[in-house]
CSV table of C-alpha atoms in Angstrom, one decimal:
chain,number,residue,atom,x,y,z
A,1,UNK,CA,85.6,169.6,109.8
A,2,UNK,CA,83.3,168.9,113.1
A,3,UNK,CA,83.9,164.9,114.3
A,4,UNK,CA,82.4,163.0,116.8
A,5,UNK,CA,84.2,160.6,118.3
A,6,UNK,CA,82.3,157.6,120.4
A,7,UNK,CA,84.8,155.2,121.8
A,8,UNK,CA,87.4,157.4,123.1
A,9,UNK,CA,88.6,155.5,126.0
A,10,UNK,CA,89.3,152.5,124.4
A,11,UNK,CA,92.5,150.7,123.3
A,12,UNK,CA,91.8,151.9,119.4
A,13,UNK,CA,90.1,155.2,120.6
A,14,UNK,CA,92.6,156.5,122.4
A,15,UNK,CA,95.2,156.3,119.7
A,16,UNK,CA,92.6,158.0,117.2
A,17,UNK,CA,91.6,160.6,119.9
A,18,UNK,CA,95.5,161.5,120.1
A,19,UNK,CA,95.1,161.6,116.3
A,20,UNK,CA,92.5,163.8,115.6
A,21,UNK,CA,93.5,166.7,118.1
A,22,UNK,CA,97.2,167.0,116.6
A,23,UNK,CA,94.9,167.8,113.1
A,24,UNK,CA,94.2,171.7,113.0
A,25,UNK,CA,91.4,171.0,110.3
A,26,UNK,CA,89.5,169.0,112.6
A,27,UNK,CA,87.1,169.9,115.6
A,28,UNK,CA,86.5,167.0,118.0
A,29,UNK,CA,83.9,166.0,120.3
A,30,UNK,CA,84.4,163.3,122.3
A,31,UNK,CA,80.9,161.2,123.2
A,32,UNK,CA,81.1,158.6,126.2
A,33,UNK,CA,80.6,157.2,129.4
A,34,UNK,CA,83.1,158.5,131.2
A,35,UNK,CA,83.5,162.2,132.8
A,36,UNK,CA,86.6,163.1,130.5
A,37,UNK,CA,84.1,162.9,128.1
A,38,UNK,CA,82.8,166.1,126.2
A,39,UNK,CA,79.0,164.7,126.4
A,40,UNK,CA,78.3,161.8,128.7
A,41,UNK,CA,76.0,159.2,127.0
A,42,UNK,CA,76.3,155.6,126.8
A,43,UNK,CA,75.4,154.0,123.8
A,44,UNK,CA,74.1,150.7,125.3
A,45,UNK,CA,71.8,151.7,127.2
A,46,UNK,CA,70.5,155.8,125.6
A,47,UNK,CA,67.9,155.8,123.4
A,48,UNK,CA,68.1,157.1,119.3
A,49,UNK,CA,66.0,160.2,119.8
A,50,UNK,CA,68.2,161.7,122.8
A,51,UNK,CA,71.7,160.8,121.0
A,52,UNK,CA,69.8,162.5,117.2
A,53,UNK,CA,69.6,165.6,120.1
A,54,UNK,CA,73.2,165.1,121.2
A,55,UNK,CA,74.0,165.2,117.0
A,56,UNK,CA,71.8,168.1,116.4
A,57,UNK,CA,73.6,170.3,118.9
A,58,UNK,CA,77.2,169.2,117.9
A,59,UNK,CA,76.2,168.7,114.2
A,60,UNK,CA,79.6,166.9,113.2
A,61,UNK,CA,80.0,166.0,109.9
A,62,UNK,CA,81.7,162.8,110.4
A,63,UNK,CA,80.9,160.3,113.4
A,64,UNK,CA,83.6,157.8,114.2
A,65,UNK,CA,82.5,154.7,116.3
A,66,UNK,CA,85.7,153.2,117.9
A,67,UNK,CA,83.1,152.0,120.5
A,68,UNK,CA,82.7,148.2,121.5
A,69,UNK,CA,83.6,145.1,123.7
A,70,UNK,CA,85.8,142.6,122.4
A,71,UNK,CA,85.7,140.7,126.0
A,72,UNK,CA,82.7,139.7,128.0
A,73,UNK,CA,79.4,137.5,127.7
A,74,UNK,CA,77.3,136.9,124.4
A,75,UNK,CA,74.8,139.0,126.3
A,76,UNK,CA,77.3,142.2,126.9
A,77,UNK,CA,79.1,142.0,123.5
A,78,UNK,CA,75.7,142.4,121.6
A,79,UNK,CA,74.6,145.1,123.6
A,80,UNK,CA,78.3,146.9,122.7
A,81,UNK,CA,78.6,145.9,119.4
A,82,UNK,CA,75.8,145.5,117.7
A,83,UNK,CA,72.7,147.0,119.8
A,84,UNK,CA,75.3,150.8,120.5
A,85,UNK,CA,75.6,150.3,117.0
A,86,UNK,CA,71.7,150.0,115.5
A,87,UNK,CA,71.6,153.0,117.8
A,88,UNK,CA,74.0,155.6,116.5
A,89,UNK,CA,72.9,154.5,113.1
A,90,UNK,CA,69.5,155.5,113.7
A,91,UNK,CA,70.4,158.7,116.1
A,92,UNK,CA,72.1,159.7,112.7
A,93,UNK,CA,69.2,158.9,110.4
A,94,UNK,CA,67.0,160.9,112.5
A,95,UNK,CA,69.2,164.2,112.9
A,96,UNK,CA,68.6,167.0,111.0
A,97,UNK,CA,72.0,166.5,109.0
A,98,UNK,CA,73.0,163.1,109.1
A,99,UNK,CA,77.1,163.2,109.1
A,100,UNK,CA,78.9,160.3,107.7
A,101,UNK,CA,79.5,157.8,109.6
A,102,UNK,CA,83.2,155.8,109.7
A,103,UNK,CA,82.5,152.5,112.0
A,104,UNK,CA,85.5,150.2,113.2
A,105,UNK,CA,84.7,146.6,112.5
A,106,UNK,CA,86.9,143.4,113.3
A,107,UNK,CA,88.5,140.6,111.2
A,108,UNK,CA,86.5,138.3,113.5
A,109,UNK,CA,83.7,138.9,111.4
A,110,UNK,CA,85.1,136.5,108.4
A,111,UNK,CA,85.6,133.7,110.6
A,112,UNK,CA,87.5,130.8,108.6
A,113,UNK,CA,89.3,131.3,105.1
A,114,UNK,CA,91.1,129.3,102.9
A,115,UNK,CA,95.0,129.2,104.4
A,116,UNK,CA,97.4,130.8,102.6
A,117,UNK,CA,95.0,133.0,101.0
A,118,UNK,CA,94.8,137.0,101.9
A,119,UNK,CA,90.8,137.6,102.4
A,120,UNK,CA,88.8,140.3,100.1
A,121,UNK,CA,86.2,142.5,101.7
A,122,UNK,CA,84.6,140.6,98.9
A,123,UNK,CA,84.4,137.2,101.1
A,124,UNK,CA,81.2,135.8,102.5
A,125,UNK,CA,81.7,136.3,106.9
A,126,UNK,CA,80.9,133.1,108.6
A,127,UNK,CA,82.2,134.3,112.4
A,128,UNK,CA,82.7,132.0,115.0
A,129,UNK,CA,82.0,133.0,118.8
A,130,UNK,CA,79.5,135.6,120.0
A,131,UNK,CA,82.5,138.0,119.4
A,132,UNK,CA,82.6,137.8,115.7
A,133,UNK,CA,78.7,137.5,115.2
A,134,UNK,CA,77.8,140.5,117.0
A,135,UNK,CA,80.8,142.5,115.1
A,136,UNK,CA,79.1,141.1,112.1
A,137,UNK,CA,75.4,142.3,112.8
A,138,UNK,CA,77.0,145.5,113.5
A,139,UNK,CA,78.6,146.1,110.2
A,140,UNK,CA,75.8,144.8,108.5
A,141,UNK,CA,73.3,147.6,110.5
A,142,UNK,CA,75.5,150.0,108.9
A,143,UNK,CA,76.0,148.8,105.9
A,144,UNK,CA,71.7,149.1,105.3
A,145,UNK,CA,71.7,151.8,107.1
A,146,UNK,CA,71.3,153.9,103.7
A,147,UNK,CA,73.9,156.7,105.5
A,148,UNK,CA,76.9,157.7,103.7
A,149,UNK,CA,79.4,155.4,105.6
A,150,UNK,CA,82.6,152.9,105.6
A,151,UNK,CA,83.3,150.2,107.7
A,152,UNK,CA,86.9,149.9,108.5
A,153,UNK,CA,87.3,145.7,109.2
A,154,UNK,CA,90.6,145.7,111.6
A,155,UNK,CA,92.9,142.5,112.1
A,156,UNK,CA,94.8,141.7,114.7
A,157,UNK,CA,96.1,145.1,116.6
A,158,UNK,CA,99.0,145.3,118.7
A,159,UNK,CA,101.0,148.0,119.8
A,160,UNK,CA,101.6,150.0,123.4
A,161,UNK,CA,98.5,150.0,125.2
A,162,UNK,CA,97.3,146.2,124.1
A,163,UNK,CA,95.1,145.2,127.0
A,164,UNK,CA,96.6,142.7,129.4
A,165,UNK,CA,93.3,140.5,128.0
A,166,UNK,CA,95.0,140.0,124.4
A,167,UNK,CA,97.8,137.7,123.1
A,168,UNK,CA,100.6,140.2,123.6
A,169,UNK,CA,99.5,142.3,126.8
A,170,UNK,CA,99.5,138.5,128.8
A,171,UNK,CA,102.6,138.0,127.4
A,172,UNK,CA,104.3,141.1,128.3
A,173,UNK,CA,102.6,141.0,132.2
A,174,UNK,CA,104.0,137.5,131.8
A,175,UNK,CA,107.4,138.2,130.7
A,176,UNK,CA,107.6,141.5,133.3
A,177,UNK,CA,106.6,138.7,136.6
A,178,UNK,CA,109.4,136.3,135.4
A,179,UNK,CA,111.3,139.1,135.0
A,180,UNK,CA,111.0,139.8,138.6
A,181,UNK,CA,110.6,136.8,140.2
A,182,UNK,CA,113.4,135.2,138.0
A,183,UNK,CA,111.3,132.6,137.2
A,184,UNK,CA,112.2,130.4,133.5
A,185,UNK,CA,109.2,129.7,131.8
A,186,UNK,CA,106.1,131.8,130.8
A,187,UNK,CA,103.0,129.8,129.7
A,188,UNK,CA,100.8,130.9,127.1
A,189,UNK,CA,98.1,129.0,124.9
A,190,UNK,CA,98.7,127.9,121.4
A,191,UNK,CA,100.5,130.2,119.2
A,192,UNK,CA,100.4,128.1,116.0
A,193,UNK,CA,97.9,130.1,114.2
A,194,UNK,CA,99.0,132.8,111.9
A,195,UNK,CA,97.4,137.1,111.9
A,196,UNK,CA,97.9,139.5,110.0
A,197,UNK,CA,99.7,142.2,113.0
A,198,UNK,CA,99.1,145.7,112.6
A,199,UNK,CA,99.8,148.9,115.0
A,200,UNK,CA,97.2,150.7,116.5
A,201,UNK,CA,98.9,153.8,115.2
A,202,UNK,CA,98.7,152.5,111.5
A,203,UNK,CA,95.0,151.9,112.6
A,204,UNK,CA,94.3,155.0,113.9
A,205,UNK,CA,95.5,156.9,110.6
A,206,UNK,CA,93.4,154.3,108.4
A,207,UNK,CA,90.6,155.9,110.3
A,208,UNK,CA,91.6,159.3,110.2
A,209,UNK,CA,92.1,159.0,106.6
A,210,UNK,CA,88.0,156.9,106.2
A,211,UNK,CA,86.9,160.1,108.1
A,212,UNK,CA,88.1,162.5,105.4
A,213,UNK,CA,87.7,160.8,102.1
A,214,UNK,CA,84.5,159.6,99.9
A,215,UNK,CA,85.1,155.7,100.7
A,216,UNK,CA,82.0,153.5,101.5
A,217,UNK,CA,81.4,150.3,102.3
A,218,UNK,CA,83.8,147.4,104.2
A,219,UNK,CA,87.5,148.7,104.0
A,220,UNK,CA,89.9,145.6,105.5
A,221,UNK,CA,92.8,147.3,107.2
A,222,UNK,CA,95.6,144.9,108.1
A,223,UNK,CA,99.5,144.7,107.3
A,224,UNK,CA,98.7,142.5,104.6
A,225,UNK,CA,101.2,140.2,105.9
A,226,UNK,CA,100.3,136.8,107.8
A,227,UNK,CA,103.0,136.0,110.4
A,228,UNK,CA,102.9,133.4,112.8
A,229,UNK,CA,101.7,134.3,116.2
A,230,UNK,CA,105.0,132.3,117.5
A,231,UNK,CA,107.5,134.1,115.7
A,232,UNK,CA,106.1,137.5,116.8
A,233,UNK,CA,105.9,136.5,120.4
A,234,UNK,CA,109.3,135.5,119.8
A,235,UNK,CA,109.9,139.2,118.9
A,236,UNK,CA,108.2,140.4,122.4
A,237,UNK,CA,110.7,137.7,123.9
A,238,UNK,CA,113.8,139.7,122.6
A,239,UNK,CA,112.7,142.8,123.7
A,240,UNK,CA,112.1,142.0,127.1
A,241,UNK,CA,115.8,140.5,127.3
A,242,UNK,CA,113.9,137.1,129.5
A,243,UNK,CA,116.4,134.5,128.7
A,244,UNK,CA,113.7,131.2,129.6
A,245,UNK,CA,111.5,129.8,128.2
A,246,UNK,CA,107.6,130.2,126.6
A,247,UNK,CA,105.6,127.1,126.9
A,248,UNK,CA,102.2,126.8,125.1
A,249,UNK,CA,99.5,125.3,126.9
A,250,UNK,CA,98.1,121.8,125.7
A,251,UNK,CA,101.6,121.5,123.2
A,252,UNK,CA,104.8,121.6,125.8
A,253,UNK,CA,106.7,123.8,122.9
A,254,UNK,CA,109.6,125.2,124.1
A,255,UNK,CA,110.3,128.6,122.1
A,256,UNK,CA,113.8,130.3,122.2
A,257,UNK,CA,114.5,133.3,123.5
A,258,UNK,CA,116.7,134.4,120.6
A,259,UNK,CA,115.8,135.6,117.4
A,260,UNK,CA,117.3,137.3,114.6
A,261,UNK,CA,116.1,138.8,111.3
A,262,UNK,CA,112.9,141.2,111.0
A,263,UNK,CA,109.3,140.4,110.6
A,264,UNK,CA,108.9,142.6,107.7
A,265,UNK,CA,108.7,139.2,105.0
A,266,UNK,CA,105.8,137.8,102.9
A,267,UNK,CA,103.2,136.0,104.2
A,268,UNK,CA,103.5,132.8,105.7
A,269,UNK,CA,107.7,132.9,106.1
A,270,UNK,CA,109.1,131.6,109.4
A,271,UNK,CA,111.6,134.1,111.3
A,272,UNK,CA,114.9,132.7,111.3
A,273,UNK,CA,116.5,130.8,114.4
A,274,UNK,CA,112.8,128.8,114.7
A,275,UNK,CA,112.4,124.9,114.6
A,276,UNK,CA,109.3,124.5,112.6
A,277,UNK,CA,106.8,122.3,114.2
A,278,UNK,CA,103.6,122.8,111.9
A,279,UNK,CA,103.6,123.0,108.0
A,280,UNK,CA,102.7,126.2,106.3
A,281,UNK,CA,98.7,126.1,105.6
A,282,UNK,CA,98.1,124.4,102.5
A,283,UNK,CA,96.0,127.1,99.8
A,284,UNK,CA,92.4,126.6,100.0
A,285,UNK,CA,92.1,124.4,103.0
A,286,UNK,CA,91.3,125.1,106.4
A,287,UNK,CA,92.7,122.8,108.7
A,288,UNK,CA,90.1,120.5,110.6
A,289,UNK,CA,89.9,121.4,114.5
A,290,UNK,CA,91.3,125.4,114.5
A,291,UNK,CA,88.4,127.9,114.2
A,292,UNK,CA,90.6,130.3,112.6
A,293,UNK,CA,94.2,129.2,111.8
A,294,UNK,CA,94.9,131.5,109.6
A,295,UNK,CA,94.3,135.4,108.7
A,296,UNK,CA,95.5,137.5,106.3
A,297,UNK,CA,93.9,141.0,105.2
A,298,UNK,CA,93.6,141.9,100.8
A,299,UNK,CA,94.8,145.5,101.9
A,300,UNK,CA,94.3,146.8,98.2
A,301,UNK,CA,91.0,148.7,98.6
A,302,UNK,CA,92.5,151.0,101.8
A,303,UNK,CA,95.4,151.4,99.4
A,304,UNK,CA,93.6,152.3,96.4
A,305,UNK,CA,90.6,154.2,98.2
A,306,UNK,CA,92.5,155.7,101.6
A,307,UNK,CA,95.9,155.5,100.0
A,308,UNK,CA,96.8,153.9,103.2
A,309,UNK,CA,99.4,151.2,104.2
A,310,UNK,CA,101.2,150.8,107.1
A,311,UNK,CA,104.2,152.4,108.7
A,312,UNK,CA,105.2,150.7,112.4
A,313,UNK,CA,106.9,147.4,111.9
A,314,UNK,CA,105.9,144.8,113.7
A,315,UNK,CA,109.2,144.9,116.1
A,316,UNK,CA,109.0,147.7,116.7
A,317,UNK,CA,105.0,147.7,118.0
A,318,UNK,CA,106.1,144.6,120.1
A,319,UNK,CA,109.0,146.5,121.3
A,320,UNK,CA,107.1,149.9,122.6
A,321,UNK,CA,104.3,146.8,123.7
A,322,UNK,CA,107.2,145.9,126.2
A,323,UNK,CA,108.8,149.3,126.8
A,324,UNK,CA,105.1,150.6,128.3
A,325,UNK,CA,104.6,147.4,130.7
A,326,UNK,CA,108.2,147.4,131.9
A,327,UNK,CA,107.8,151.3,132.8
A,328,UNK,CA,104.4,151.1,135.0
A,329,UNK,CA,104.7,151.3,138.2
């Protein structure tokens, strides 16, 4: 099978590019910006008609779009995630054998839901942010695109090679300079609200498995498991072996650096060795003044249709989160 893969360089790219190169049934093309790339294009800024070229030369079957900002202004985050988008939907409408198409959309694009309740690919998005908005107009782009494709929605990923932009890879850079200055606190902002984790290598098998199988439409793909962003920093803390303390901006908590007991529990449960400062969310209420307290992904469709689940734990994704910053020079 002949892919295309757009979005190689990023944090979920990479991990699929590594992927799909181990798999002997599959022939890979990579499409970017960047001169590792196997075709240079860029996506923001190329037109339909030279990328349906690009499509008519490879002639993939399957295009995978890993491609897209998650940081930046509204003005750049629509231009990666939604205008890229209208234009490899289009590229592909207009080549002569329009390949499937397997695009990697974000949780972001639900916005709010009910607390305590896991959310259905069946649940009206309301995002909040440019972030989640352009993610959305994306998916929906594809979705009326008419072409045969799936939209995988992705929660929260962690894993080795977070950026040092999200929760955990601050954290880590965090931990790693009190680490070496021998300094006792690390600050961090709120980590009250609870995500549903899930490994970048557990993503990039969901979409290995999209790319070969019949599945259309939005796909969630999360743990299925809502865990307190707290109690998993708490995990990061351990691994690191930093014997201070974490304090969260604008609520002077004080975490400790023990913890014991594993992650791996249902949905909502506190890790043991915690003082609990908030209340579990209440079903069907979102609390006033948090965008998004809570998330939690329905995982039964990728199970059912991609006969996928996950397989890294959250330790140890936290752990090989820490064993990468601690090793680079």
């Amino acid at each position: 099978m002949r892919v295309l893969l757009l979005g190689a360089d990023g944090f979920i790219g990479r991990r699929v590019t590594d992927r799909l190169l181990v798999d002997q049934e599959l022939q890979v093309t990579v499409l970017g910006r960047r001169d590792s790339a196997d075709i240079r294009f860029d996506l923001t800024a190329g037109s339909p008609g030279a990328l349906a070229r690009f499509l008519d030369a490879v002639a993939p079957q399957v295009v995978i779009n890993c491609a897209g900002a998650t940081y930046g202004s509204s003005r750049t985050l629509i231009r990666a995630n939604t205008l890229a988008v209208a234009t490899v939907c289009e590229a592909i409408r207009r080549s002569r054998e329009p390949a499937r198409l397997v695009h990697v959309g974000s949780a972001a694009e639900y916005g709010p839901v009910p607390g305590g309740v896991p959310v259905a690919e069946s649940a009206e998005p309301r995002p909040v942010g440019p972030y989640g908005v352009s993610k959305l107009a994306g998916t929906e782009l594809v979705l009326a695109s008419g072409l045969d494709a799936a939209v995988l929605r992705v929660f929260d990923v962690v894993g080795p090679g977070s950026p040092t932009a999200s929760l955990f890879g601050r954290l880590a850079e965090g931990l790693r300079r009190a680490l070496e200055r021998e300094e006792s606190q690390v600050r961090m902002p709120d980590l009250s609200g609870y995500r549903d984790f899930v490994d970048v290598r557990d993503v990039a098998r969901a979409i290995q498995a999209a790319a070969v199988s019949a599945a259309t439409g939005v796909i969630n793909i999360g743990s299925g498991h809502a865990v307190r962003a707290r109690d998993a920093a708490q995990l990061l803390v351990r691994a690191s072996g930093f014997e201070g303390s974490i304090v969260e901006e604008n609520r002077s908590v004080l975490l400790p650096a023990q913890v014991g007991g594993p992650v791996d529990q249902p949905a909502g449960h506190h890790l043991p060795g915690h003082r609990v400062l908030e209340p579990r969310p209440v079903e069907g209420r979102v609390p006033a003044g948090e965008p998004v307290p809570w998330r939690q992904a329905d995982v039964r469709t990728a199970r059912d249709r991609l006969g996928w689940r996950t397989q890294v734990p959250l330790e140890e994704s936290l752990g090989d989160v820490w064993l990468e910053t601690a090793c680079r020079v």
